[in-house]
Coordinates of C-alpha atoms and ligand atoms in Angstrom, one line a residue:
M1 CA 37.5 -71.0 105.0
L2 CA 39.2 -68.0 103.5
T3 CA 37.3 -65.0 102.2
Y4 CA 37.4 -64.8 98.4
D5 CA 36.5 -62.1 95.9
L6 CA 37.4 -63.4 92.4
H7 CA 36.1 -60.6 90.2
T8 CA 37.2 -57.0 90.5
H9 CA 38.3 -54.1 88.3
S10 CA 41.1 -51.4 88.5
T11 CA 42.1 -48.4 86.4
A12 CA 43.6 -50.9 84.0
S13 CA 40.0 -51.0 82.7
D14 CA 36.9 -49.4 84.1
G15 CA 37.6 -49.6 87.8
V16 CA 38.0 -46.4 89.9
Y17 CA 41.1 -47.5 91.9
A18 CA 44.6 -48.2 90.8
P19 CA 45.6 -51.8 91.3
S20 CA 47.6 -51.1 94.5
E21 CA 44.8 -49.0 95.9
L22 CA 42.3 -51.8 95.1
V23 CA 44.4 -54.4 96.9
A24 CA 44.7 -52.1 100.0
R25 CA 40.9 -51.7 100.1
A26 CA 40.3 -55.4 99.6
A27 CA 42.6 -56.1 102.5
A28 CA 40.8 -53.6 104.7
A29 CA 37.5 -55.2 103.7
G30 CA 38.8 -58.6 105.0
I31 CA 39.4 -60.3 101.6
E32 CA 42.1 -62.9 101.8
V33 CA 42.1 -64.1 98.2
L34 CA 41.5 -61.5 95.5
A35 CA 41.4 -61.8 91.8
L36 CA 42.0 -58.7 89.7
T37 CA 40.0 -59.3 86.4
D38 CA 40.2 -56.2 84.2
H39 CA 38.4 -56.2 80.9
D40 CA 40.7 -57.7 78.2
S41 CA 43.8 -56.6 80.0
V42 CA 46.5 -58.1 82.3
F43 CA 48.3 -54.8 82.6
G44 CA 47.3 -54.1 86.2
L45 CA 48.4 -57.5 87.5
A46 CA 52.1 -56.7 88.2
E47 CA 51.3 -53.7 90.4
A48 CA 48.6 -55.7 92.2
Q49 CA 50.9 -58.6 92.8
L50 CA 53.5 -56.3 94.4
A51 CA 50.9 -54.6 96.6
A52 CA 49.5 -57.9 97.7
I53 CA 52.7 -58.9 99.5
P54 CA 52.7 -56.4 102.4
H55 CA 49.0 -56.8 102.8
G56 CA 49.2 -60.5 103.2
I57 CA 46.6 -61.0 100.5
R58 CA 46.8 -63.8 97.9
L59 CA 46.4 -62.2 94.5
V60 CA 45.0 -64.4 91.8
P61 CA 46.0 -63.1 88.4
G62 CA 42.9 -62.8 86.3
V63 CA 41.2 -61.2 83.3
E64 CA 37.6 -60.7 82.1
I65 CA 37.6 -61.5 78.4
S66 CA 34.9 -60.0 76.1
S67 CA 33.6 -62.7 73.9
T68 CA 30.7 -63.3 71.5
W69 CA 28.4 -66.2 71.7
Q70 CA 25.4 -66.4 69.4
D71 CA 25.5 -62.6 68.7
K72 CA 25.5 -61.9 72.5
T73 CA 28.4 -60.5 74.4
L74 CA 29.5 -63.0 77.0
H75 CA 32.2 -62.3 79.6
V76 CA 34.6 -65.1 80.3
L77 CA 36.7 -64.8 83.4
G78 CA 40.2 -66.3 83.3
L79 CA 41.4 -67.0 86.8
N80 CA 44.9 -68.0 87.8
V81 CA 46.3 -67.2 84.4
D82 CA 49.9 -66.7 83.5
P83 CA 49.9 -63.1 82.3
E84 CA 53.1 -63.7 80.4
C85 CA 51.6 -66.4 78.2
E86 CA 52.0 -65.3 74.5
I87 CA 48.8 -66.9 73.3
L88 CA 46.8 -65.0 75.9
R89 CA 48.7 -61.8 75.2
E90 CA 48.2 -62.0 71.5
G91 CA 44.5 -62.7 71.9
L92 CA 44.0 -59.8 74.3
A93 CA 46.0 -57.5 71.9
R94 CA 43.4 -58.3 69.2
L95 CA 40.6 -57.3 71.6
Q96 CA 42.5 -54.2 72.6
V97 CA 42.6 -53.0 69.0
L98 CA 38.9 -53.8 68.6
R99 CA 38.2 -51.7 71.8
A100 CA 40.1 -48.7 70.5
E101 CA 38.4 -48.9 67.1
R102 CA 34.9 -49.3 68.7
A103 CA 35.5 -46.3 71.0
R104 CA 36.4 -44.1 68.0
E105 CA 33.3 -45.2 66.2
M106 CA 31.2 -44.6 69.3
G107 CA 32.6 -41.1 69.4
R108 CA 31.7 -40.5 65.7
R109 CA 28.2 -41.7 66.2
L110 CA 27.6 -39.6 69.3
E111 CA 29.1 -36.6 67.4
R112 CA 26.5 -37.2 64.7
D113 CA 23.9 -37.2 67.4
G114 CA 25.0 -33.7 68.4
I115 CA 27.5 -34.6 71.3
P116 CA 31.1 -33.8 70.2
G117 CA 34.3 -34.7 72.0
V118 CA 33.1 -37.8 73.9
F119 CA 35.7 -40.1 72.5
E120 CA 38.5 -37.7 73.5
A121 CA 37.1 -37.3 77.0
A122 CA 36.6 -41.0 77.5
E123 CA 40.1 -41.7 76.2
A124 CA 41.6 -39.2 78.6
M125 CA 39.5 -40.7 81.5
A126 CA 40.7 -44.2 80.6
G127 CA 44.2 -42.8 81.2
G128 CA 46.0 -45.5 79.1
G129 CA 43.9 -48.4 80.4
M130 CA 41.2 -50.2 78.4
I131 CA 38.6 -47.7 77.1
T132 CA 35.1 -49.0 77.9
R133 CA 31.5 -47.9 77.7
T134 CA 31.8 -47.0 81.4
H135 CA 34.1 -44.1 80.5
F136 CA 31.7 -42.9 77.9
A137 CA 28.8 -43.2 80.4
K138 CA 30.6 -41.3 83.1
H139 CA 31.4 -38.4 80.7
L140 CA 27.9 -38.2 79.4
Y141 CA 26.6 -38.1 83.0
G142 CA 29.2 -35.4 83.8
L143 CA 27.9 -33.4 80.9
G144 CA 24.5 -33.5 82.5
L145 CA 23.0 -35.5 79.6
A146 CA 21.9 -38.3 81.9
A147 CA 20.5 -38.6 85.4
S148 CA 23.1 -41.3 86.4
V149 CA 25.8 -43.4 84.8
R150 CA 23.2 -46.2 84.5
D151 CA 20.9 -43.8 82.8
A152 CA 23.7 -42.8 80.3
F153 CA 23.9 -46.5 79.3
E154 CA 20.2 -46.6 78.8
R155 CA 20.0 -43.4 76.8
Y156 CA 23.1 -43.6 74.7
L157 CA 25.1 -46.8 75.0
A158 CA 22.8 -49.8 75.1
R159 CA 22.0 -51.9 72.0
G160 CA 19.9 -49.8 69.7
K161 CA 20.9 -46.4 71.2
P162 CA 22.9 -43.7 69.3
G163 CA 26.3 -44.5 70.7
Y164 CA 26.1 -48.3 70.5
V165 CA 28.4 -50.1 68.2
A166 CA 27.9 -53.8 67.7
T167 CA 31.2 -55.6 68.1
R168 CA 32.3 -59.1 67.3
W169 CA 34.6 -60.0 70.2
A170 CA 36.5 -63.2 70.6
D171 CA 34.5 -66.4 70.0
M172 CA 33.6 -68.0 73.4
E173 CA 35.8 -71.0 72.4
E174 CA 38.7 -68.8 71.7
A175 CA 38.5 -67.0 75.0
V176 CA 38.4 -70.4 76.8
A177 CA 41.4 -71.6 74.7
W178 CA 43.5 -68.5 75.6
I179 CA 42.8 -68.9 79.3
R180 CA 43.6 -72.6 79.2
A181 CA 46.8 -71.9 77.2
A182 CA 47.8 -69.6 80.1
G183 CA 47.2 -72.3 82.6
G184 CA 44.0 -70.7 83.9
T185 CA 40.5 -71.7 84.8
A186 CA 37.7 -70.3 82.5
V187 CA 34.6 -69.2 84.3
I188 CA 31.4 -67.7 82.9
A189 CA 30.9 -64.3 84.6
H190 CA 27.5 -63.1 86.0
P191 CA 25.4 -65.7 84.1
Q192 CA 22.2 -63.9 85.1
R193 CA 23.1 -60.8 83.1
Y194 CA 22.8 -62.0 79.5
K195 CA 19.0 -62.2 79.3
L196 CA 19.3 -65.7 77.9
T197 CA 16.3 -68.1 78.0
A198 CA 16.7 -71.3 80.1
S199 CA 17.2 -73.3 76.9
A200 CA 19.9 -70.9 75.6
L201 CA 21.6 -71.0 79.0
R202 CA 21.7 -74.8 78.9
R203 CA 23.1 -74.7 75.4
L204 CA 25.8 -72.2 76.5
M205 CA 26.8 -74.3 79.6
G206 CA 27.1 -77.4 77.4
E207 CA 29.2 -75.7 74.7
F208 CA 31.3 -73.9 77.4
R209 CA 32.0 -77.3 79.0
E210 CA 32.8 -78.8 75.6
A211 CA 35.2 -76.0 74.9
G212 CA 37.1 -76.7 78.1
G213 CA 35.4 -74.1 80.4
A214 CA 35.4 -75.1 84.0
G215 CA 33.4 -72.7 86.1
L216 CA 30.4 -70.6 86.7
E217 CA 30.2 -67.4 88.7
V218 CA 27.4 -68.6 90.9
V219 CA 27.7 -65.8 93.5
S220 CA 28.0 -62.5 91.8
G221 CA 27.8 -59.1 93.4
T222 CA 25.1 -58.2 90.9
A223 CA 23.0 -61.3 91.3
A224 CA 19.7 -61.5 93.4
P225 CA 19.3 -64.5 95.8
G226 CA 16.9 -66.3 93.3
E227 CA 19.5 -65.9 90.5
I228 CA 22.2 -67.3 92.8
H229 CA 20.0 -70.3 93.5
S230 CA 19.3 -70.8 89.8
S231 CA 23.0 -70.5 88.9
A232 CA 23.8 -73.1 91.6
E233 CA 21.5 -75.5 89.8
Y234 CA 23.3 -75.0 86.5
A235 CA 26.7 -75.5 88.2
R236 CA 25.5 -78.8 89.7
R237 CA 23.8 -80.0 86.5
F238 CA 26.7 -79.2 84.2
D239 CA 29.4 -80.1 86.7
L240 CA 30.9 -76.6 86.7
R241 CA 33.1 -75.3 89.6
A242 CA 31.5 -72.4 91.4
S243 CA 33.1 -69.0 91.7
C244 CA 32.2 -65.9 93.7
G245 CA 33.1 -62.3 92.8
S246 CA 31.7 -58.9 93.6
D247 CA 32.5 -57.3 90.1
F248 CA 33.6 -54.3 92.2
H249 CA 34.4 -51.2 90.1
G250 CA 34.5 -48.5 92.7
P251 CA 32.6 -46.9 95.6
D252 CA 30.0 -45.2 93.5
H253 CA 26.4 -45.6 94.4
G254 CA 24.9 -48.7 92.8
W255 CA 28.0 -50.8 92.4
P256 CA 28.5 -53.9 94.5
K257 CA 30.8 -53.6 97.5
L258 CA 34.1 -55.4 98.0
G259 CA 34.0 -58.4 100.2
R260 CA 30.3 -58.4 100.9
L261 CA 29.3 -61.7 99.2
P262 CA 26.9 -64.3 100.4
P263 CA 28.5 -67.8 100.8
L264 CA 28.5 -70.3 98.0
P265 CA 25.3 -72.5 98.1
A266 CA 25.8 -75.9 99.6
G267 CA 26.9 -78.9 97.5
L268 CA 29.1 -77.0 95.0
I269 CA 32.7 -77.4 94.3
P270 CA 34.5 -74.1 94.5
V271 CA 36.9 -73.1 91.7
W272 CA 39.7 -72.7 94.2
R273 CA 39.6 -76.4 95.2
D274 CA 41.6 -77.3 92.1
W275 CA 44.2 -74.6 92.8
E276 CA 44.7 -75.7 96.4
A277 CA 45.1 -79.4 95.5
Ligands
AMP1 P1 32.2 -52.5 77.5 O1 32.9 -53.8 77.8 O2 33.1 -51.4 77.1 O3 31.0 -52.7 76.6 O4 31.6 -52.0 78.9 C1 30.9 -52.9 79.7 C2 31.0 -52.4 81.1 O5 30.0 -51.4 81.3 C3 30.5 -53.5 82.1 O6 31.6 -54.2 82.5 C4 30.0 -52.6 83.2 O7 31.1 -52.2 84.0 C5 29.4 -51.4 82.6 N1 28.0 -51.5 82.4 C6 27.3 -52.2 81.4 N2 26.0 -52.0 81.5 C7 25.8 -51.0 82.5 C8 24.7 -50.4 83.1 N3 23.5 -50.6 82.7 N4 24.9 -49.5 84.1 C9 26.2 -49.3 84.5 N5 27.3 -49.9 84.0 C10 27.1 -50.7 83.0
MN2 MN1 33.1 -53.1 83.8
MN3 MN1 31.3 -58.4 83.1
MN4 MN1 33.5 -57.3 85.5

């Protein structure tokens, strides 16, 4: 079986490496099939596709769409999407505007809290890619206002904290529809991260299936073994294809590593089975 990593980030959003550098590192880590899935953007895909050729890597064009389900932010991965699809592009363009507006408002709120210039610094760090809370967190950490990037999230950027701005992203159903319009497979990313109760998770899986969603990221770089086990149960029960992805962002301490994923639990149908058929 090939080695898959179907969830990674580049400088097109909050990853540390440019798409071509990410591809080179993935190849060095032994990954044979790599999906680049930047937040709300397909702008890194062309560079990644080109870089994949000399490395003999199969690049799966992807995107991680920010969506809202029952007032919670839910990340929906689109795998094997056509990045040229107009419906997908228009949907992402809407989220890109939302991201830019949210970032400005985050900057205003932090300024009121006594920390000026964070928006400008985060925007410069994003370098034309999607501006994310990660950029804000890195800058706040750099200012010495937090003990780590994670701590910057907890102090300033999490729900209820001074820099937090509630955002209504795409509806979950819309995100799935854009992915399907682009010929892709819609996958719920890191299901263990949403702090949903078991009954809410069941409702989500049912509605996701109903909307045309096809997969669940059972093996995530950020999931504990027990969480993988429980996600596998949901995948079986709701007849969802299983995906695996590190959610790699960079080499920094605390992030999952590229290509170091446990195998998919037995008895699951991998997302790639449909692509290979
Ligand atoms: P955004 O989509 O702009 O709200 O940013 C979300 C991103 O922030 C996620 O994709 C993660 O990369 C990062 N993130 C969220 N929570 C944390 C945390 N507690 N520590 C570190 N990074 C985080
Ligand atoms: Mn991220
Ligand atoms: Mn995510
Ligand atoms: Mn991600």
